[in-house]
mmCIF file of C-alpha atoms in Angstrom:
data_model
loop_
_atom_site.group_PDB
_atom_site.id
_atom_site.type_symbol
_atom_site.label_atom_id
_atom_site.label_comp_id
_atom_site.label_asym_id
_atom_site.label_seq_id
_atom_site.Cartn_x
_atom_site.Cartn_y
_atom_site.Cartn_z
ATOM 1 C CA UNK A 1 24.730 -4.041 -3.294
ATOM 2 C CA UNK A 2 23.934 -0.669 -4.223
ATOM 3 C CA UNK A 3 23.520 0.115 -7.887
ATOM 4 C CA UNK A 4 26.255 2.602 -9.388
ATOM 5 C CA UNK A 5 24.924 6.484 -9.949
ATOM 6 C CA UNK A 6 24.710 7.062 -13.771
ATOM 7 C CA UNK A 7 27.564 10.057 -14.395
ATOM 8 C CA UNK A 8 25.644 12.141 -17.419
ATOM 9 C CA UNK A 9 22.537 13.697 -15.501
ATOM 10 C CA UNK A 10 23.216 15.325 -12.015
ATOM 11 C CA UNK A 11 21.915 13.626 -9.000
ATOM 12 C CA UNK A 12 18.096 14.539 -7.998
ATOM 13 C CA UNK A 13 18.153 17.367 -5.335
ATOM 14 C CA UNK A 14 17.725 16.046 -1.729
ATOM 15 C CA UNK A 15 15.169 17.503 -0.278
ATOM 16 C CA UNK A 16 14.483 15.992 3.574
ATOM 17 C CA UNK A 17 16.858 13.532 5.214
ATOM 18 C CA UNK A 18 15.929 12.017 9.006
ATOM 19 C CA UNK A 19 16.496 8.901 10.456
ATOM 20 C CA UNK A 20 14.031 6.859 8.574
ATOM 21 C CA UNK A 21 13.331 8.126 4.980
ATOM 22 C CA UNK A 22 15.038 10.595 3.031
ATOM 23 C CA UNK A 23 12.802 12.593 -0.451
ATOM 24 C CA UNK A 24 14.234 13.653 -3.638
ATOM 25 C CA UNK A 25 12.621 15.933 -6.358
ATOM 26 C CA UNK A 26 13.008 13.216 -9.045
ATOM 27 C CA UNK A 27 13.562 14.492 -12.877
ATOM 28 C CA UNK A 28 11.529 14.142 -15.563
ATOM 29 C CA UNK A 29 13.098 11.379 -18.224
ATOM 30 C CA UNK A 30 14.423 9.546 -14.824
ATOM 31 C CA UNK A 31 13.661 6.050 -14.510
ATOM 32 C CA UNK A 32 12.507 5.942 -10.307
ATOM 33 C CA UNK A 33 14.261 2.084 -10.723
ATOM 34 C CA UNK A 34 16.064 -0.027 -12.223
ATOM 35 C CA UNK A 35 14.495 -1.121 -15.865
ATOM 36 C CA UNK A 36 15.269 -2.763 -19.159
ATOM 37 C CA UNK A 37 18.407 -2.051 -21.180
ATOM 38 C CA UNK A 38 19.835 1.255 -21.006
ATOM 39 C CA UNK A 39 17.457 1.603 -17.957
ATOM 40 C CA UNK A 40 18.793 -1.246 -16.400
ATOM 41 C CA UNK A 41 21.635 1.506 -15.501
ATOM 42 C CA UNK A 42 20.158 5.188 -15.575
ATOM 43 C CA UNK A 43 18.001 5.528 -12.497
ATOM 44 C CA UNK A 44 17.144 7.497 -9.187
ATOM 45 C CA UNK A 45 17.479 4.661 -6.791
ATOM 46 C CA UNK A 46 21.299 4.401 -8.180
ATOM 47 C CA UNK A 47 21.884 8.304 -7.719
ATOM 48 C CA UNK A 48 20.361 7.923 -4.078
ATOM 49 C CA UNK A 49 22.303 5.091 -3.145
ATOM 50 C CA UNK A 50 25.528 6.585 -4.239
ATOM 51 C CA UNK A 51 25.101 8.882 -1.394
ATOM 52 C CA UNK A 52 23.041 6.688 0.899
ATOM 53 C CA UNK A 53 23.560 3.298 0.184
ATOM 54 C CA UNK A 54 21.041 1.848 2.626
ATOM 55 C CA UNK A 55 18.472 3.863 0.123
ATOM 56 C CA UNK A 56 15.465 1.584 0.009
ATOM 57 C CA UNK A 57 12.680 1.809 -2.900
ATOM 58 C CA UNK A 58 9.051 2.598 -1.043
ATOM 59 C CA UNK A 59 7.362 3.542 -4.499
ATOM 60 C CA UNK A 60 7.592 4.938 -7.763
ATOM 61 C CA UNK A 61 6.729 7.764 -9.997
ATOM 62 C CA UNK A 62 6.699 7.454 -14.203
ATOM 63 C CA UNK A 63 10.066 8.416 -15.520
ATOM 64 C CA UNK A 64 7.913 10.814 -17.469
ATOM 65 C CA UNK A 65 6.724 12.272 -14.003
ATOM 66 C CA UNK A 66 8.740 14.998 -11.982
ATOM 67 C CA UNK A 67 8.994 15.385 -8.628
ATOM 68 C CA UNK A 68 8.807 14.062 -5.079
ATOM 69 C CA UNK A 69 9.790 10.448 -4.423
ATOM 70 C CA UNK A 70 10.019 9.210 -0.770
ATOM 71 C CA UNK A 71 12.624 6.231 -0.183
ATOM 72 C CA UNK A 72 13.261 4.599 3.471
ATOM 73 C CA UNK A 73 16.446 4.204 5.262
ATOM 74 C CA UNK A 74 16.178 0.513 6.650
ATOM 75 C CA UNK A 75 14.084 -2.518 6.108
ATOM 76 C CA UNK A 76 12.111 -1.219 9.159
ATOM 77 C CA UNK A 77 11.491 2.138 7.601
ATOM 78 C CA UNK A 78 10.509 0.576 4.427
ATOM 79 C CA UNK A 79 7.669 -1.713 5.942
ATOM 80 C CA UNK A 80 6.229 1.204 8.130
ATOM 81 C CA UNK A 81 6.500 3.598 4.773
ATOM 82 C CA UNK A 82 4.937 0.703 2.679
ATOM 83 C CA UNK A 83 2.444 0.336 5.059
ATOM 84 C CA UNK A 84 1.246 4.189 5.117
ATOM 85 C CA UNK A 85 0.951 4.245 1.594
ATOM 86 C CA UNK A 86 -1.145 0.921 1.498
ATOM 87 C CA UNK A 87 -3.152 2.716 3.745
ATOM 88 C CA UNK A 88 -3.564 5.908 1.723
ATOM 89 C CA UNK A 89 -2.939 7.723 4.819
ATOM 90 C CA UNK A 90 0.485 9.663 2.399
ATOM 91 C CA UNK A 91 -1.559 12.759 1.124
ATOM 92 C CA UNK A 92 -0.234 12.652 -2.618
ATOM 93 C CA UNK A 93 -0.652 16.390 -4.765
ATOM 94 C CA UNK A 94 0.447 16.397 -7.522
ATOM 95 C CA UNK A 95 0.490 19.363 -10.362
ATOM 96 C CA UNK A 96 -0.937 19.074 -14.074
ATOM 97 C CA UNK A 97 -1.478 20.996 -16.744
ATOM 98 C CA UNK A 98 -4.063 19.802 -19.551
ATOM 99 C CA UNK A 99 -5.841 19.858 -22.170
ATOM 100 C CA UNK A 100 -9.176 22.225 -22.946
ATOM 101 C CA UNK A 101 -10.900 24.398 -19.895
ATOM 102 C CA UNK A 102 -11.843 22.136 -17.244
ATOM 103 C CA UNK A 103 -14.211 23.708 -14.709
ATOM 104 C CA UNK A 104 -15.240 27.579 -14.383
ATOM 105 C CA UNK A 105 -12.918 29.209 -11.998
ATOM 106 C CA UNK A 106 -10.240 28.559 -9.819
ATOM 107 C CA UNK A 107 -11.653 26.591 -6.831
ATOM 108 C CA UNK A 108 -13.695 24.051 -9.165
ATOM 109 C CA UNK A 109 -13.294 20.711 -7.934
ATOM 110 C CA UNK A 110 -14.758 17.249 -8.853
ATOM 111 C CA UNK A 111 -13.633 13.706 -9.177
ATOM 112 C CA UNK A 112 -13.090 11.093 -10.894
ATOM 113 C CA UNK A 113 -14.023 6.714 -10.251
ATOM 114 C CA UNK A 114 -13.588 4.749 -12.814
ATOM 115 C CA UNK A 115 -12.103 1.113 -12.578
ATOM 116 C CA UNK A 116 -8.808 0.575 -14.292
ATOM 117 C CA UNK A 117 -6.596 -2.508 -15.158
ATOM 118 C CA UNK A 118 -3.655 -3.128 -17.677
ATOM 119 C CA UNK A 119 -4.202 -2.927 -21.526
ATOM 120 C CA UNK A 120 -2.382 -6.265 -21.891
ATOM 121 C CA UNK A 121 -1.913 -6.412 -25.436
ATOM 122 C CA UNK A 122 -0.372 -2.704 -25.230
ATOM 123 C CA UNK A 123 1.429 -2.631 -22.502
ATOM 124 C CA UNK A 124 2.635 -0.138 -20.846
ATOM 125 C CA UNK A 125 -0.790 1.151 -21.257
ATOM 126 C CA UNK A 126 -3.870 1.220 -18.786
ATOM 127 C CA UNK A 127 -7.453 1.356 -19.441
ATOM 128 C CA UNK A 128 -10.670 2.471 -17.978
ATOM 129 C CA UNK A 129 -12.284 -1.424 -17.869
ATOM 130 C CA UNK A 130 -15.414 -1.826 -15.471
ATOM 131 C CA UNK A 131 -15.452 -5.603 -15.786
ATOM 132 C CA UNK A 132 -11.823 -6.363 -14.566
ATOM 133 C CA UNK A 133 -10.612 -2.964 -13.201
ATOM 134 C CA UNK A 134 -9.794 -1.981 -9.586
ATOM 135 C CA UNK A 135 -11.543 0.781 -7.989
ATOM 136 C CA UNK A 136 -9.794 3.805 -8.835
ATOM 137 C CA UNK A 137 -10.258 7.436 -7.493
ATOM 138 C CA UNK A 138 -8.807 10.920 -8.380
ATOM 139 C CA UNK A 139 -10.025 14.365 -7.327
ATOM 140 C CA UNK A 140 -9.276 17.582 -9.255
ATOM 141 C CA UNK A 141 -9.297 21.080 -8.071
ATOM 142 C CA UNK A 142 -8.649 23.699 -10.750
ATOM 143 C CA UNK A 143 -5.540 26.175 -10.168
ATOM 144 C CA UNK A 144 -5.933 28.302 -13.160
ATOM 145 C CA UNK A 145 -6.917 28.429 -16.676
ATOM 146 C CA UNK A 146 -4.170 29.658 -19.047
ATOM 147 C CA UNK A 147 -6.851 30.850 -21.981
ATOM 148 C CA UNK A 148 -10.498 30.883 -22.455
ATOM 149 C CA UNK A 149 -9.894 27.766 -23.950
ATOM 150 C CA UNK A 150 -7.358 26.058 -21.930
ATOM 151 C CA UNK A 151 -4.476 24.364 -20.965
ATOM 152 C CA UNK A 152 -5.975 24.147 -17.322
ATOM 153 C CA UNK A 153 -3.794 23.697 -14.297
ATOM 154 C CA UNK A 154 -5.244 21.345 -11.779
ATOM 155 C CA UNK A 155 -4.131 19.779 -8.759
ATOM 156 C CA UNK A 156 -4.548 16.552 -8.453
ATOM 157 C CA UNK A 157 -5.086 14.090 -5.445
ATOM 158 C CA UNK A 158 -4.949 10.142 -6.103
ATOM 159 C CA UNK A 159 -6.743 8.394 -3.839
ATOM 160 C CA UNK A 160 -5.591 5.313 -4.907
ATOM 161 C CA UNK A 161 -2.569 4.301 -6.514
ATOM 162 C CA UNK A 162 -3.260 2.628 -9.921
ATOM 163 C CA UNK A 163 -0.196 2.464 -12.163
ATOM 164 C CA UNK A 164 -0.741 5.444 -14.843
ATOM 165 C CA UNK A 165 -3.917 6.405 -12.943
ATOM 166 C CA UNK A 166 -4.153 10.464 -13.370
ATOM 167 C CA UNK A 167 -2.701 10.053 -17.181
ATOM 168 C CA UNK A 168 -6.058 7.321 -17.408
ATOM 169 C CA UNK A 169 -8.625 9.570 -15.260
ATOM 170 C CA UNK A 170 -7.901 12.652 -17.318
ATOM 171 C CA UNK A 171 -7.680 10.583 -20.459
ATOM 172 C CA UNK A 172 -11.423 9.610 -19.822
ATOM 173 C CA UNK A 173 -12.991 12.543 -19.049
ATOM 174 C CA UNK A 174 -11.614 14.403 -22.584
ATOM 175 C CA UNK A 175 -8.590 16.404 -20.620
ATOM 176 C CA UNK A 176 -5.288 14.616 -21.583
ATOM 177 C CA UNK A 177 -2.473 15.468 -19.651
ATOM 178 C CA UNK A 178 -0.453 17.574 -22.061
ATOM 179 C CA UNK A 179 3.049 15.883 -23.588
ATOM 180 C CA UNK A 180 1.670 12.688 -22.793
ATOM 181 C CA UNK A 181 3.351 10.852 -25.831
ATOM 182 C CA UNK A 182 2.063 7.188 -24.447
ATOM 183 C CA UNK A 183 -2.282 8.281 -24.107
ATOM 184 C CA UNK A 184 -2.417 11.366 -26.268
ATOM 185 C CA UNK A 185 0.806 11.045 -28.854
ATOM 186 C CA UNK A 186 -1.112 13.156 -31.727
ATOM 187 C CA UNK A 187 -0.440 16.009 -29.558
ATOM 188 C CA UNK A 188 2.061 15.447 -27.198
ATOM 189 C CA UNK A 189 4.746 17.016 -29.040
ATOM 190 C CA UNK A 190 3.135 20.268 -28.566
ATOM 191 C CA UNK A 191 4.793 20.295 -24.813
ATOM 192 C CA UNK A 192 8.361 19.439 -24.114
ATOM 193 C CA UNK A 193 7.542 17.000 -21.165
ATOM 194 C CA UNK A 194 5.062 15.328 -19.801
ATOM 195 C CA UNK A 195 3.208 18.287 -17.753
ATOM 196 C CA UNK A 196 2.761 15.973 -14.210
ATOM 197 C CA UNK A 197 4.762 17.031 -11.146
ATOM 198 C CA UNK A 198 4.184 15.148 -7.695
ATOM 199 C CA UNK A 199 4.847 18.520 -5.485
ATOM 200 C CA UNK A 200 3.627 17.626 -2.447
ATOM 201 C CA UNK A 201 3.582 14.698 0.216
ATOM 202 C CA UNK A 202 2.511 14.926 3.579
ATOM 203 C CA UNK A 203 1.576 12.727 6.672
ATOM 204 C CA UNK A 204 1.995 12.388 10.627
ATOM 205 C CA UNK A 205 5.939 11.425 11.033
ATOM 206 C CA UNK A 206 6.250 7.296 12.111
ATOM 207 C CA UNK A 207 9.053 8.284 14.516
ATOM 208 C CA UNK A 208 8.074 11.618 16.793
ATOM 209 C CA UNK A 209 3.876 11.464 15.721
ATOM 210 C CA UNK A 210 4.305 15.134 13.999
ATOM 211 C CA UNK A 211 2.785 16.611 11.176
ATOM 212 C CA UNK A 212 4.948 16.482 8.046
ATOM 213 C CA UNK A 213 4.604 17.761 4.653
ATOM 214 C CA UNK A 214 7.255 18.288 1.939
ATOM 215 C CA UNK A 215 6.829 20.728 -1.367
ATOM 216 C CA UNK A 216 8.323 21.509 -4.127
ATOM 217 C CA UNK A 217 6.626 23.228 -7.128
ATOM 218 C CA UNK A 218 6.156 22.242 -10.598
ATOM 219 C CA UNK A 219 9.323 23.862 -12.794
ATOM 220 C CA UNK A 220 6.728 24.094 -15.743
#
């Protein structure tokens, strides 16, 4: 059964609808699913499914973390999209603004591999860990720098999908993701939010073979 839409925050703004999958730019503070206690009831899925109630979840993005969130239309649409993100053939870009100057100019690029797995005794959390951790890759390409010291705007590709992964990568190589109250809380109430936006998604259509991409920019 489709879970109720939560009346006190509007619905996420629909951005594509087709036959198989439909994307919403997903608010920051917005649980993607359903949670623990209050969460249990505030969440995206719900708003979607108000409106679409055959609204299936494909993946997630932090309630901290804005932006675009791609849900299927049909158990059939929900294995293919399941499988093209397994496959990390979804070209995930997401925008960030952190901490210090990384790189020279705009145009710098690197990357970042370094094994992560859960922090069990403080959950949520993840940790770089190169015993137990999975292999974990992000690349960076610097947008601007806003001061000769920083913040830097990046964007940011994850090549894999670790939970918390570009909050950990940046984390570990001294650039915290600014407003970042759960890896950086000393100064994360220097921003209002956490400064991560997914703003774009793109990959060759399942159902007509096309190219596809969907954007939306980061509202910080």
């Amino acid at each position: 059964m489709p879970s109720p839409p939560v009346p006190d925050r509007p619905a996420p703004d629909l951005v594509h609808v087709d036959t198989g999958c439909l994307l919403v730019d997903k608010p920051a503070g917005r649980a993607s699913v359903p949670g623990l206690g209050a969460l249990r009831e505030a969440h995206v899925l719900g708003d979607v499914q108000a409106r679409f109630p055959e609204a299936r979840v494909v993946h997630r993005l932090d309630m901290a973390t804005s932006g675009l969130l791609l849900f299927a239309r049909s158990a059939h649409w929900q294995r293919v999209y399941a499988g093209l993100f397994a496959a990390r053939v979804i070209e995930k870009t997401y925008v960030a603004r952190v901490q210090g100057r990384l790189g020279e100019r705009p145009g710098d690029h690197g990357e970042v591999e370094l094994p992560l797995a859960a922090d069990w005794p403080n959950r949520p959390r993840q940790q770089v860990d190169a015993l137990r951790g999975k292999p974990s890759l992000t690349r960076w390409e610097v947008l601007a720098h806003e001061g000769p010291a920083g913040p830097t705007r990046l964007a940011l590709r994850p090549v894999t999908g670790r939970s918390h992964q570009l909050r950990v990568h940046l984390l570990a190589i001294g650039h915290p993701i600014l407003g970042d109250t759960l890896y950086d809380p000393a100064r994360a109430a220097a921003s209002p939010r956490l400064m991560l936006h997914a703003s774009r998604l793109a990959f060759v259509h399942p159902d007509d073979g096309r190219p596809f991409a969907a954007e939306r920019p980061a509202p910080f």
